[in-house]
PDB file of C-alpha atoms in Angstrom:
ATOM      1  CA  MET A   1      18.126   0.445  10.019  1.00 57.00           C
ATOM      2  CA  LYS A   2      18.238   2.829   7.072  1.00 73.00           C
ATOM      3  CA  GLU A   3      15.765   2.489   4.271  1.00 78.00           C
ATOM      4  CA  ARG A   4      16.612   3.980   0.928  1.00 83.00           C
ATOM      5  CA  ARG A   5      14.162   5.797  -1.318  1.00 84.00           C
ATOM      6  CA  TYR A   6      14.408   3.113  -3.988  1.00 87.00           C
ATOM      7  CA  ARG A   7      13.150   0.567  -1.434  1.00 89.00           C
ATOM      8  CA  SER A   8      10.017   2.673  -1.022  1.00 85.00           C
ATOM      9  CA  LEU A   9       9.697   2.861  -4.793  1.00 84.00           C
ATOM     10  CA  MET A  10      10.100  -0.924  -5.200  1.00 90.00           C
ATOM     11  CA  LYS A  11       7.554  -1.575  -2.460  1.00 87.00           C
ATOM     12  CA  GLY A  12       5.193   0.810  -4.204  1.00 80.00           C
ATOM     13  CA  ILE A  13       5.572  -0.945  -7.540  1.00 86.00           C
ATOM     14  CA  SER A  14       5.139  -4.440  -6.098  1.00 91.00           C
ATOM     15  CA  TRP A  15       2.091  -3.355  -4.112  1.00 83.00           C
ATOM     16  CA  ARG A  16       0.620  -1.625  -7.140  1.00 84.00           C
ATOM     17  CA  ILE A  17       0.793  -4.822  -9.169  1.00 92.00           C
ATOM     18  CA  VAL A  18      -1.093  -6.738  -6.462  1.00 91.00           C
ATOM     19  CA  GLY A  19      -3.506  -3.883  -5.798  1.00 90.00           C
ATOM     20  CA  THR A  20      -4.254  -3.211  -9.451  1.00 93.00           C
ATOM     21  CA  LEU A  21      -5.069  -6.853 -10.154  1.00 91.00           C
ATOM     22  CA  ASP A  22      -7.465  -6.800  -7.200  1.00 95.00           C
ATOM     23  CA  THR A  23      -9.095  -3.557  -8.397  1.00 95.00           C
ATOM     24  CA  ILE A  24      -9.497  -4.858 -11.945  1.00 97.00           C
ATOM     25  CA  PHE A  25     -11.158  -8.005 -10.646  1.00 95.00           C
ATOM     26  CA  LEU A  26     -13.537  -6.105  -8.321  1.00 96.00           C
ATOM     27  CA  SER A  27     -14.354  -3.524 -11.010  1.00 97.00           C
ATOM     28  CA  TRP A  28     -15.204  -6.297 -13.435  1.00 97.00           C
ATOM     29  CA  VAL A  29     -17.427  -7.999 -10.825  1.00 97.00           C
ATOM     30  CA  PHE A  30     -19.413  -4.791 -10.197  1.00 96.00           C
ATOM     31  CA  THR A  31     -19.567  -3.417 -13.747  1.00 95.00           C
ATOM     32  CA  GLY A  32     -19.588  -6.608 -15.790  1.00 96.00           C
ATOM     33  CA  ALA A  33     -17.442  -4.721 -18.311  1.00 97.00           C
ATOM     34  CA  MET A  34     -13.805  -5.688 -18.659  1.00 97.00           C
ATOM     35  CA  SER A  35     -13.032  -2.482 -20.581  1.00 97.00           C
ATOM     36  CA  GLN A  36     -14.206  -0.348 -17.651  1.00 97.00           C
ATOM     37  CA  ALA A  37     -12.383  -2.596 -15.183  1.00 98.00           C
ATOM     38  CA  LEU A  38      -9.117  -2.255 -17.122  1.00 98.00           C
ATOM     39  CA  THR A  39      -9.557   1.517 -17.397  1.00 98.00           C
ATOM     40  CA  ILE A  40     -10.134   1.877 -13.645  1.00 97.00           C
ATOM     41  CA  GLY A  41      -7.175  -0.384 -12.865  1.00 96.00           C
ATOM     42  CA  GLY A  42      -4.939   1.371 -15.384  1.00 95.00           C
ATOM     43  CA  LEU A  43      -5.687   4.843 -14.047  1.00 96.00           C
ATOM     44  CA  GLU A  44      -5.259   3.889 -10.417  1.00 91.00           C
ATOM     45  CA  PHE A  45      -1.987   2.110 -11.191  1.00 89.00           C
ATOM     46  CA  PHE A  46      -0.410   5.494 -11.846  1.00 89.00           C
ATOM     47  CA  THR A  47      -2.170   7.606  -9.217  1.00 93.00           C
ATOM     48  CA  LYS A  48      -1.494   5.111  -6.479  1.00 85.00           C
ATOM     49  CA  ILE A  49       2.213   4.692  -7.155  1.00 82.00           C
ATOM     50  CA  GLY A  50       2.649   8.347  -6.253  1.00 87.00           C
ATOM     51  CA  LEU A  51       0.259   8.171  -3.314  1.00 90.00           C
ATOM     52  CA  TYR A  52       1.906   5.013  -1.979  1.00 83.00           C
ATOM     53  CA  TYR A  53       5.379   6.527  -2.202  1.00 87.00           C
ATOM     54  CA  LEU A  54       4.242   9.564  -0.175  1.00 92.00           C
ATOM     55  CA  HIS A  55       2.479   7.292   2.341  1.00 93.00           C
ATOM     56  CA  GLU A  56       5.567   5.105   2.750  1.00 86.00           C
ATOM     57  CA  ARG A  57       7.892   8.082   3.233  1.00 91.00           C
ATOM     58  CA  THR A  58       5.520   9.546   5.847  1.00 93.00           C
ATOM     59  CA  TRP A  59       5.466   6.278   7.811  1.00 92.00           C
ATOM     60  CA  LEU A  60       9.255   6.082   7.756  1.00 89.00           C
ATOM     61  CA  ARG A  61       9.299   9.313   9.770  1.00 91.00           C
ATOM     62  CA  LEU A  62       7.006   7.894  12.481  1.00 91.00           C
ATOM     63  CA  ALA A  63       8.604   6.020  15.378  1.00 89.00           C
ATOM     64  CA  TRP A  64       5.353   4.517  16.675  1.00 91.00           C
ATOM     65  CA  GLY A  65       5.317   0.713  16.584  1.00 90.00           C
ATOM     66  CA  ARG A  66       9.077   0.293  16.446  1.00 87.00           C
ATOM     67  CA  ARG A  67      11.244  -1.171  19.163  1.00 84.00           C
ATOM     68  CA  VAL A  68      14.952  -1.572  19.763  1.00 82.00           C
ATOM     69  CA  ILE A  69      16.126  -5.180  20.001  1.00 80.00           C
ATOM     70  CA  GLY A  70      18.848  -5.933  22.532  1.00 77.00           C
ATOM     71  CA  GLU A  71      22.186  -4.212  22.718  1.00 77.00           C
ATOM     72  CA  SER A  72      22.762  -4.266  18.966  1.00 74.00           C
ATOM     73  CA  GLY A  73      20.442  -1.304  18.505  1.00 74.00           C
ATOM     74  CA  ALA A  74      18.566  -3.068  15.700  1.00 76.00           C
ATOM     75  CA  ILE A  75      15.042  -1.799  15.220  1.00 78.00           C
ATOM     76  CA  ALA A  76      12.058  -4.075  14.659  1.00 81.00           C
ATOM     77  CA  GLU A  77       8.603  -3.111  13.509  1.00 83.00           C
ATOM     78  CA  GLU A  78       5.708  -4.531  15.475  1.00 87.00           C
ATOM     79  CA  ARG A  79       2.709  -6.138  13.812  1.00 89.00           C
ATOM     80  CA  LYS A  80       0.385  -3.448  15.197  1.00 92.00           C
ATOM     81  CA  ARG A  81       2.357  -0.896  13.163  1.00 92.00           C
ATOM     82  CA  SER A  82       1.720  -2.916  10.001  1.00 87.00           C
ATOM     83  CA  VAL A  83      -2.002  -3.091  10.807  1.00 87.00           C
ATOM     84  CA  VAL A  84      -2.389   0.648  11.447  1.00 92.00           C
ATOM     85  CA  LYS A  85      -0.196   1.497   8.473  1.00 91.00           C
ATOM     86  CA  GLY A  86      -2.372  -0.750   6.322  1.00 82.00           C
ATOM     87  CA  LEU A  87      -5.534   0.942   7.548  1.00 86.00           C
ATOM     88  CA  SER A  88      -4.165   4.422   6.884  1.00 91.00           C
ATOM     89  CA  TRP A  89      -3.187   3.401   3.378  1.00 84.00           C
ATOM     90  CA  ARG A  90      -6.557   1.788   2.790  1.00 83.00           C
ATOM     91  CA  ILE A  91      -8.389   5.027   3.591  1.00 91.00           C
ATOM     92  CA  THR A  92      -6.213   6.861   1.080  1.00 92.00           C
ATOM     93  CA  GLY A  93      -6.583   4.106  -1.500  1.00 88.00           C
ATOM     94  CA  THR A  94     -10.349   3.794  -1.105  1.00 93.00           C
ATOM     95  CA  ILE A  95     -10.856   7.485  -1.747  1.00 93.00           C
ATOM     96  CA  ASP A  96      -8.657   7.273  -4.850  1.00 95.00           C
ATOM     97  CA  THR A  97     -10.368   4.143  -6.230  1.00 95.00           C
ATOM     98  CA  THR A  98     -13.869   5.462  -5.575  1.00 97.00           C
ATOM     99  CA  LEU A  99     -13.162   8.759  -7.352  1.00 96.00           C
ATOM    100  CA  ILE A 100     -11.559   7.031 -10.339  1.00 97.00           C
ATOM    101  CA  ALA A 101     -14.380   4.466 -10.560  1.00 97.00           C
ATOM    102  CA  PHE A 102     -16.957   7.259 -10.492  1.00 97.00           C
ATOM    103  CA  LEU A 103     -15.148   9.132 -13.285  1.00 97.00           C
ATOM    104  CA  VAL A 104     -15.030   5.962 -15.428  1.00 97.00           C
ATOM    105  CA  ILE A 105     -18.417   4.403 -14.610  1.00 96.00           C
ATOM    106  CA  GLY A 106     -20.422   7.544 -13.906  1.00 96.00           C
ATOM    107  CA  GLN A 107     -22.575   5.693 -11.373  1.00 96.00           C
ATOM    108  CA  PRO A 108     -21.980   6.554  -7.705  1.00 96.00           C
ATOM    109  CA  ILE A 109     -23.403   3.311  -6.282  1.00 96.00           C
ATOM    110  CA  LYS A 110     -21.166   1.112  -8.450  1.00 96.00           C
ATOM    111  CA  ALA A 111     -18.164   3.350  -7.742  1.00 97.00           C
ATOM    112  CA  LEU A 112     -18.795   3.099  -3.994  1.00 96.00           C
ATOM    113  CA  SER A 113     -19.272  -0.668  -4.312  1.00 96.00           C
ATOM    114  CA  VAL A 114     -15.876  -1.043  -5.958  1.00 96.00           C
ATOM    115  CA  GLY A 115     -14.191   1.305  -3.481  1.00 93.00           C
ATOM    116  CA  PHE A 116     -15.661  -0.130  -0.320  1.00 93.00           C
ATOM    117  CA  THR A 117     -15.416  -3.802  -1.281  1.00 95.00           C
ATOM    118  CA  GLU A 118     -11.720  -3.405  -1.812  1.00 90.00           C
ATOM    119  CA  VAL A 119     -11.412  -2.243   1.797  1.00 87.00           C
ATOM    120  CA  ILE A 120     -11.936  -5.859   2.780  1.00 90.00           C
ATOM    121  CA  THR A 121      -9.719  -7.445   0.156  1.00 92.00           C
ATOM    122  CA  LYS A 122      -6.902  -4.934   0.257  1.00 84.00           C
ATOM    123  CA  VAL A 123      -6.450  -4.714   4.026  1.00 81.00           C
ATOM    124  CA  GLY A 124      -5.600  -8.418   4.031  1.00 86.00           C
ATOM    125  CA  LEU A 125      -3.472  -8.221   0.900  1.00 90.00           C
ATOM    126  CA  TYR A 126      -1.595  -5.158   2.184  1.00 83.00           C
ATOM    127  CA  TYR A 127      -0.853  -6.786   5.514  1.00 88.00           C
ATOM    128  CA  LEU A 128       0.644  -9.808   3.731  1.00 92.00           C
ATOM    129  CA  HIS A 129       2.627  -7.539   1.394  1.00 93.00           C
ATOM    130  CA  GLU A 130       3.999  -5.505   4.298  1.00 88.00           C
ATOM    131  CA  ARG A 131       5.042  -8.601   6.272  1.00 92.00           C
ATOM    132  CA  LEU A 132       6.755 -10.037   3.176  1.00 93.00           C
ATOM    133  CA  TRP A 133       8.750  -6.821   2.683  1.00 92.00           C
ATOM    134  CA  HIS A 134       9.959  -7.025   6.284  1.00 88.00           C
ATOM    135  CA  ARG A 135      11.840 -10.165   5.202  1.00 89.00           C
ATOM    136  CA  ILE A 136      13.450  -8.520   2.165  1.00 90.00           C
ATOM    137  CA  ASP A 137      16.699  -6.555   2.643  1.00 87.00           C
ATOM    138  CA  LEU A 138      16.592  -4.698  -0.694  1.00 86.00           C
ATOM    139  CA  GLY A 139      17.329  -1.025  -0.021  1.00 86.00           C
ATOM    140  CA  ARG A 140      18.219  -1.449   3.637  1.00 82.00           C
ATOM    141  CA  ASP A 141      21.425  -0.471   5.370  1.00 72.00           C
ATOM    142  CA  HIS A 142      21.990  -1.651   8.902  1.00 60.00           C
ATOM    143  CA  GLY A 143      22.211   1.301  11.235  1.00 55.00           C
ATOM    144  CA  LYS A 144      19.504   3.758  12.173  1.00 52.00           C
ATOM    145  CA  TRP A 145      16.266   4.784  10.461  1.00 47.00           C
ATOM    146  CA  VAL A 146      16.471   7.698   8.059  1.00 44.00           C
ATOM    147  CA  ASP A 147      14.278   9.284   5.453  1.00 39.00           C
TER     148      ASP A 147
END
């Protein structure tokens, strides 16, 4: 099945909304300052849209974790693909969040606390987001995979 670039963009925006709310909450928990939490969340909103788009386009080029269903030639993505894709994104996202938190807070331990705590929360949230998008046809054409 073909996936259009605007699908990747829409997935990026929807994920960013979920991810940013999570980052704001975690930043507030570790800093106790809503202004710092909003600054961290606001900055990463923009950096991560671009990073997510690049990540999504890269994964569209990888065949691993896809299988052909029956004679129709339809392609399904396996759950293991979603898990590994989520982990690869989380590594990218954790580095981004930790660097932004350090620039805003100026304290490496708090920045690492924000970055590494969200590994736990965001892996689960990303998995759910990815599975939800598998049910949405926006930006898909039935046929073969393309970039």
